[in-house]
Coordinates of C-alpha atoms in Angstrom, one line a residue:
X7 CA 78.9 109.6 92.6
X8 CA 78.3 106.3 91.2
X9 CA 75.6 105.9 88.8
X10 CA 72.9 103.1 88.4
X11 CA 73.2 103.2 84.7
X12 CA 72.7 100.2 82.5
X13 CA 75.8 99.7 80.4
X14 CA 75.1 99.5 76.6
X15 CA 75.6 96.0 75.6
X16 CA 76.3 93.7 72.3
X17 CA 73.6 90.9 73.6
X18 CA 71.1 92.3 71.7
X19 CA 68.0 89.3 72.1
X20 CA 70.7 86.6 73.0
X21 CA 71.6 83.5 70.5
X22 CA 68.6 81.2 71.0
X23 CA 70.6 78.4 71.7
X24 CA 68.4 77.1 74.3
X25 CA 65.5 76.6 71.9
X26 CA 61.5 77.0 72.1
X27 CA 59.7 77.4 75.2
X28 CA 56.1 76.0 75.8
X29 CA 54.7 76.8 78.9
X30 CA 51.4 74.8 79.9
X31 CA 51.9 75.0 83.8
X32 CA 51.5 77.1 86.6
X33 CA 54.6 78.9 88.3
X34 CA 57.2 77.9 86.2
X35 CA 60.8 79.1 87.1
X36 CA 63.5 79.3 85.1
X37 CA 65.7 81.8 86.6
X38 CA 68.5 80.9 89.0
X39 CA 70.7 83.7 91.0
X40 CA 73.6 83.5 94.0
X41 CA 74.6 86.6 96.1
X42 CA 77.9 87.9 95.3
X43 CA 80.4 86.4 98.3
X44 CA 83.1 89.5 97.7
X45 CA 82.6 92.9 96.4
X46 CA 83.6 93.9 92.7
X47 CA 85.1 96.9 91.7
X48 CA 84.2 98.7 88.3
X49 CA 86.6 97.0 85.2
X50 CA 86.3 93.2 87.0
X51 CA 86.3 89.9 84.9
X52 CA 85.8 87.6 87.8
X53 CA 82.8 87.4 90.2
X54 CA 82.8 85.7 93.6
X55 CA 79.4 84.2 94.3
X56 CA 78.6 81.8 96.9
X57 CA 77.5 78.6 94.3
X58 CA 79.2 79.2 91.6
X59 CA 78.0 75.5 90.4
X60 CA 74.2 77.6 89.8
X61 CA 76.1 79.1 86.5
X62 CA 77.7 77.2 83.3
X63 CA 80.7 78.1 80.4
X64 CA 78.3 80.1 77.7
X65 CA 75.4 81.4 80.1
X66 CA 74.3 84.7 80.1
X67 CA 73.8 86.3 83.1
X68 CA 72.5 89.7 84.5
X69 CA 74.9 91.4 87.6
X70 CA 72.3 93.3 89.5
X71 CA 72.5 95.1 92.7
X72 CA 68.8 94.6 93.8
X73 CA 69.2 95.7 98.0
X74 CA 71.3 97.3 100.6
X75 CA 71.0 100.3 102.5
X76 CA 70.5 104.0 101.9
X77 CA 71.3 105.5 104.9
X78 CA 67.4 106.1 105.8
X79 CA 66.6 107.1 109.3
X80 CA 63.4 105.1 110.3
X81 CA 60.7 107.1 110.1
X82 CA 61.7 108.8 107.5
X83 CA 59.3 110.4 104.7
X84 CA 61.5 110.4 101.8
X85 CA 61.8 110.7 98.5
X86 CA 65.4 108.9 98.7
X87 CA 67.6 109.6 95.9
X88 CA 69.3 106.4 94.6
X89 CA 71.7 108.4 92.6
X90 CA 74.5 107.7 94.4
X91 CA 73.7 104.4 96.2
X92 CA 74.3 102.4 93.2
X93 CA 71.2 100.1 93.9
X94 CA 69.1 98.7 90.9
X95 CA 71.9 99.5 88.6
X96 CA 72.5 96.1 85.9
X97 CA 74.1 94.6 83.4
X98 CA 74.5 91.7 81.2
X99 CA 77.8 89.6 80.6
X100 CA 78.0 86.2 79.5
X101 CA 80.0 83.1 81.6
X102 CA 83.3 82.1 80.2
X103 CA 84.1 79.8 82.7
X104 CA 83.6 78.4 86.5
X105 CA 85.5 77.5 89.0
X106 CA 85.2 76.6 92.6
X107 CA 84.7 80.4 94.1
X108 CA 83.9 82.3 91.1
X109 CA 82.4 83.2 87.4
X110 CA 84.6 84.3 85.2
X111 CA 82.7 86.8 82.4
X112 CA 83.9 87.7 79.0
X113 CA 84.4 91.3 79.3
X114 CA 84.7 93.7 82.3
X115 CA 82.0 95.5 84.3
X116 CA 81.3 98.6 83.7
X117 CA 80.7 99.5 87.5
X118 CA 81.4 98.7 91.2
X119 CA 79.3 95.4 93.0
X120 CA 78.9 94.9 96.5
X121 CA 79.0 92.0 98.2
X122 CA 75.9 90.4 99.4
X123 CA 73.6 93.2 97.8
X124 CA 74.5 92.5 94.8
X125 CA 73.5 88.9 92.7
X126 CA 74.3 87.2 89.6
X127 CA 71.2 85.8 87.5
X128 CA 71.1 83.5 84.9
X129 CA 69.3 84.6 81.9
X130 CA 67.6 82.3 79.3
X131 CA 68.2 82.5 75.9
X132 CA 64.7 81.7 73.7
X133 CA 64.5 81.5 70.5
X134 CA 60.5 81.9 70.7
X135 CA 58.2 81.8 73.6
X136 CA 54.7 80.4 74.3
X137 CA 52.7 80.9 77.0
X138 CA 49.3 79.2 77.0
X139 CA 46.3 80.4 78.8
X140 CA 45.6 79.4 82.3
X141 CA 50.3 78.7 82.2
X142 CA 52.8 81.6 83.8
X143 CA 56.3 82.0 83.6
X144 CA 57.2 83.1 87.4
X145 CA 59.8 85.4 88.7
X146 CA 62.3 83.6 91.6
X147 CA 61.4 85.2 94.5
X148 CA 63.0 87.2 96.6
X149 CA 65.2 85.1 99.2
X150 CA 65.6 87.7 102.4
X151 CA 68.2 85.3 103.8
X152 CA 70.1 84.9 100.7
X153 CA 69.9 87.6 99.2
X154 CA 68.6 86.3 96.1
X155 CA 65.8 86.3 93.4
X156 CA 62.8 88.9 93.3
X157 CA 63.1 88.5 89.6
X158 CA 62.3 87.3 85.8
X159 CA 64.3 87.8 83.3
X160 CA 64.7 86.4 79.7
X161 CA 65.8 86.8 76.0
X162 CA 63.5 85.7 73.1
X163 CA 64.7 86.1 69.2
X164 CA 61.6 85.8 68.2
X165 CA 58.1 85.9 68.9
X166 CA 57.1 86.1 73.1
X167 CA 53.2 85.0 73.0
X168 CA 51.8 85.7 75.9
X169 CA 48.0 83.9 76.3
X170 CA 48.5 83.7 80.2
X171 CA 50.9 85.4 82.5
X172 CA 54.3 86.6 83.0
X173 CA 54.1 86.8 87.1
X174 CA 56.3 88.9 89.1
X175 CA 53.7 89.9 91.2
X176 CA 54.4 89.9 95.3
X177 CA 57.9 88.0 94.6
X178 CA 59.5 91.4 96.2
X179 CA 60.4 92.3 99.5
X180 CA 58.1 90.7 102.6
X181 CA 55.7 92.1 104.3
X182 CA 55.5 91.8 108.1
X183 CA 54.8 89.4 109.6
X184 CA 51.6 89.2 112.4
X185 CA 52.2 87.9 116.1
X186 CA 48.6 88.8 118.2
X187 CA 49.3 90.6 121.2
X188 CA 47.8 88.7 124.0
X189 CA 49.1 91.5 126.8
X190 CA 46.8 93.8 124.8
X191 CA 49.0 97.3 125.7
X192 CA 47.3 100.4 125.0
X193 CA 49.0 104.3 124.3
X194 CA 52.0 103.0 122.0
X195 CA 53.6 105.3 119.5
X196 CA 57.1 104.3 119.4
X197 CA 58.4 104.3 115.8
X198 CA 60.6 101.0 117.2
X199 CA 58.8 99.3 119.6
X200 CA 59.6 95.5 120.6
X201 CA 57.1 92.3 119.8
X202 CA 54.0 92.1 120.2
X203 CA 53.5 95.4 121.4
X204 CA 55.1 96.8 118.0
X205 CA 53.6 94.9 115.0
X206 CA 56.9 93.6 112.5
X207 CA 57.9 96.5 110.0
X208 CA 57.3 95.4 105.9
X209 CA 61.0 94.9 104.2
X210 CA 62.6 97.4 101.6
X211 CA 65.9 98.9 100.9
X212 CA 68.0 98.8 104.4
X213 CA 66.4 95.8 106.1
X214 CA 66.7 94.9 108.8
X215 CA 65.9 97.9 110.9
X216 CA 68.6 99.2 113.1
X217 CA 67.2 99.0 116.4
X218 CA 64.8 96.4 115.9
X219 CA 62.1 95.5 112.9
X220 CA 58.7 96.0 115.1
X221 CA 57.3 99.2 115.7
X222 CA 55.7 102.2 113.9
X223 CA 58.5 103.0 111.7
X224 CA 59.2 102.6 107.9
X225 CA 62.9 102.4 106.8
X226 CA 63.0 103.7 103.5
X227 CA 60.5 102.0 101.4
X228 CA 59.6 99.2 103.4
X229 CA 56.4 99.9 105.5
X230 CA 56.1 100.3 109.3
X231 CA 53.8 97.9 111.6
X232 CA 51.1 98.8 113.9
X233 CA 51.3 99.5 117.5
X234 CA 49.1 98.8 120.5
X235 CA 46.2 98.5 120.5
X236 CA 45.2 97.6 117.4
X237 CA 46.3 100.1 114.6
X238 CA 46.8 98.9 110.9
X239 CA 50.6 98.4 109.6
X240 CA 51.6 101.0 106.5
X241 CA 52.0 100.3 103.0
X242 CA 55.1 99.1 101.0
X243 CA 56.3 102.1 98.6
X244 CA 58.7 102.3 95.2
X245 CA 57.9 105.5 93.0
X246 CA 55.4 106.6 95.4
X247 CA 54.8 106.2 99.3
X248 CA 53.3 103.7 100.5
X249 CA 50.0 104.7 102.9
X250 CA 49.6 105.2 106.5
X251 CA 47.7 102.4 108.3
X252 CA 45.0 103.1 110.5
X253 CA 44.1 104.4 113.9
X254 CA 44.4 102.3 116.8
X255 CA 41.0 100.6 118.1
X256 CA 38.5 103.3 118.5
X257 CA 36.9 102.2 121.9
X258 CA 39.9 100.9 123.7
X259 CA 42.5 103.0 122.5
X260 CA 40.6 106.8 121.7
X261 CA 41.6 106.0 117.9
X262 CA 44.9 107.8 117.8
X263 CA 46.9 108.3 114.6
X264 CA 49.4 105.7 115.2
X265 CA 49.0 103.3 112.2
X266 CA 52.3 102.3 110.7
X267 CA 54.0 104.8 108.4
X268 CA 54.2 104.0 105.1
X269 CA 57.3 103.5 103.1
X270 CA 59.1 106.6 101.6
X271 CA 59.4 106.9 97.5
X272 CA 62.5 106.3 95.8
X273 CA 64.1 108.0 92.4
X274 CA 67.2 108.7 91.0
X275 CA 68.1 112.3 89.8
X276 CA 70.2 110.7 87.2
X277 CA 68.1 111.1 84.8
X278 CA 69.6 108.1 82.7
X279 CA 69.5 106.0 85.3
X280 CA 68.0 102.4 84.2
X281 CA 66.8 100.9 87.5
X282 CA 66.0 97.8 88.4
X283 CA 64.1 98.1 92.0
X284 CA 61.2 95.4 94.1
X285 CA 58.6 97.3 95.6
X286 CA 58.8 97.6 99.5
X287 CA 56.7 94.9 101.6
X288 CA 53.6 96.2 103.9
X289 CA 53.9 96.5 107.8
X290 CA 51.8 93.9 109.9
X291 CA 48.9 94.9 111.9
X292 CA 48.5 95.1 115.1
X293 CA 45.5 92.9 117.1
X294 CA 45.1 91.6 121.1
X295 CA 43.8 88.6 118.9
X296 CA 44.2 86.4 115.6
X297 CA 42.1 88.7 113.9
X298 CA 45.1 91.0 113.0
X299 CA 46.9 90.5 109.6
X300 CA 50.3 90.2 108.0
X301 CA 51.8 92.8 105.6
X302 CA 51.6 92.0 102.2
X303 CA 54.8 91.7 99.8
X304 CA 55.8 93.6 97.2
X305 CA 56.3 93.0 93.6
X306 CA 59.6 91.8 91.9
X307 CA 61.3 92.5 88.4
X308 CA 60.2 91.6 85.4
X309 CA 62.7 92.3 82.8
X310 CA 62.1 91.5 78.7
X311 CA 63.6 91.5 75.5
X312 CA 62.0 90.0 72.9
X313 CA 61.6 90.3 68.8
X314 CA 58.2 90.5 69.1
X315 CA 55.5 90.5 71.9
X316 CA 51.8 89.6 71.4
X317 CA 48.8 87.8 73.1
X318 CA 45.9 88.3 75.4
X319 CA 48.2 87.4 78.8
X320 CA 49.0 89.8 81.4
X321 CA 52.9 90.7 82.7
X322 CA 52.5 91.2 86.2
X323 CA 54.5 93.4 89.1
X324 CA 51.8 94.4 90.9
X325 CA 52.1 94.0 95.0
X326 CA 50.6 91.9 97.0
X327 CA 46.8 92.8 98.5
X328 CA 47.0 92.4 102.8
X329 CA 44.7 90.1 104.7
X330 CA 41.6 91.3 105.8
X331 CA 41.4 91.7 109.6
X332 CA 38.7 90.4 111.1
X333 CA 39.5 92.0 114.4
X334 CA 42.7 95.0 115.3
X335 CA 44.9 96.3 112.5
X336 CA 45.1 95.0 109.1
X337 CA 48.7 94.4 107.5
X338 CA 49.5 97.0 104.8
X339 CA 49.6 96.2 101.1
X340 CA 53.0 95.9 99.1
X341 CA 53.9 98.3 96.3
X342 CA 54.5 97.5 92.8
X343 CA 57.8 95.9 91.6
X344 CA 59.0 96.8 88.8
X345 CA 58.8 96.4 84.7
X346 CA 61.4 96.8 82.0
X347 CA 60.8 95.8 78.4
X348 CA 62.6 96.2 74.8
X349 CA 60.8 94.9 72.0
X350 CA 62.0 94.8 68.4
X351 CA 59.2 95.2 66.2
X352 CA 55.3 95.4 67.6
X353 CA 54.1 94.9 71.0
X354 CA 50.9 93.8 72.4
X355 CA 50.2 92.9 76.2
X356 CA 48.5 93.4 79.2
X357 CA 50.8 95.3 81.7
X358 CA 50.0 95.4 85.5
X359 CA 52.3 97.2 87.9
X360 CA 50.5 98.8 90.5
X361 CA 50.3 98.3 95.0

């Protein structure tokens, strides 16, 4: 059994050397990530990653395994134990040198990294932070084709002051994508079901779908899409499924129960498991017209250490809201990513983490 634990580490809040941070602008990134390009096994100093040129001599950087598959059948209802998966495990570890392939980190992990699912992220290190009203700090978001991002991460010594927003919100997994559905089929049910008959299944854990990614069917927390004619796609999941989308349309179709299933929950049954996990992306609706929509996305990471944390702002992991449909099935809405904070001394904020 491999665990998903955090290792225990002598970072503490990071050195400060990069200074003071205003921030008086909207959707500011400061994160970069690559994918690892070979897997690493528990005790490793080196990390392949496919640009190592993202990462610099004296960089701290969090070693995350953010994705890959659980072995969920689709249409499954879950809960899915992580347990043993490894995924959402971290740690920290700081650069000691690059070269042309790899990182090389100044001490070992403490646990195995796959390749591809697994990323390297580069962590600031503040010594205060300022956020001003109407300004965000925003999470890099997830990149499905590089496997890369969906989060925010950063070390302050001092004080973090939030007045606007710390924004992870909808930088998750995507939802579905619509495609109206001109043939306008009727009587589907098919958990995977081809385009456009089969409105495209919201990402999670395991994507792409074996068998296709349109069709009724979740794959673990990602939610399924609607089917002809005209049911609604299913909502995005994390701690708890997502929601069935509606019947299909009521006068043309008898208004059968064939809206996209929603994503199954995950947990781990390690009970000292600290995971790291985006929230699974709605499924698209289904519509013989435009008037269908999209599946919404689901909410990234947002993970803090900081001496002190105050301010009116918000820190937000919520998922995305779906389009309104104006005519067929309406994409499902993306669950919450997620939120992971250590504070030294007091803490004040606004915390939104919800689908």
């Amino acid at each position: 059994t491999v665990s998903a634990r955090a290792a225990p580490d002598a970072y503490g809040l990071g050195d400060g050397h990069a200074g003071s941070l205003v921030v008086s602008q909207a959707g500011l990134v400061v994160n970069a990530a690559s994918r690892l390009s070979q897997a690493a096994s528990a005790g490793a100093t080196q990390l392949f990653v496919v640009t190592p040129a993202t990462f610099h001599a004296q960089d701290l950087v969090l070693i995350w395994h953010a994705a890959g598959s659980v072995g969920a059948a689709v249409g499954g209802s879950g809960p899915i134990d992580l347990a043993s998966s490894g995924i959402g495990g971290h740690e920290l570890a700081r650069v000691v040198s690059v070269q042309a392939d790899r990182v090389t980190l100044d001490q070992p992990t403490t646990r195995a990294y796959p390749a591809g699912d697994a990323q390297l992220v580069f962590v600031p290190e503040l010594s205060e932070l300022q956020v001003h009203a109407g300004a965000s700090l925003a999470a890099l978001p997830w990149d499905a084709a590089q496997k890369r991002g969906g989060i925010l991460a950063l070390l302050v010594q001092g004080e973090a002051r939030i007045e606007g927003l710390l924004d992870a919100s909808a930088r998750g997994f995507a939802g579905g994508a619509f495609v109206s559905d001109v043939a306008s089929d009727r009587g589907c049910a098919a958990l995977n079901l081809d385009s456009p008959a089969g409105a495209a299944h919201g990402a999670g854990l395991g994507f792409p779908f074996p068998g296709g990614d349109h069709g009724r069917g979740n794959l673990a927390n990602g939610g399924g899409g609607g089917v002809c004619l005209g049911s609604g796609g299913g909502g995005g999941a994390l701690l708890s499924a997502g929601g069935q989308g509606g019947r299909s349309d009521n006068a043309l179709d008898d208004g059968r129960n064939v809206g996209g299933l929603g994503g199954a929950s995950l947990f781990s049954s390690d009970a000292a498991a600290s995971l790291l996990l985006m929230g699974g992306g709605g499924g698209a609706g289904h519509a013989a017209a435009s008037g269908g929509s999209r599946g919404a996305a689901g909410g990234g990471v947002l993970w803090l250490r900081a001496g002190s944390l105050s301010g009116v702002g918000s820190i937000d992991a919520r998922g995305e809201n779906a389009p309104g449909a104006s005519a067929g099935g309406a994409g499902g809405g993306g669950a919450a990513g997620s939120v992971w904070l250590q504070i030294k001394a007091g803490a004040r904020c606004n915390v939104l983490a919800r689908g």
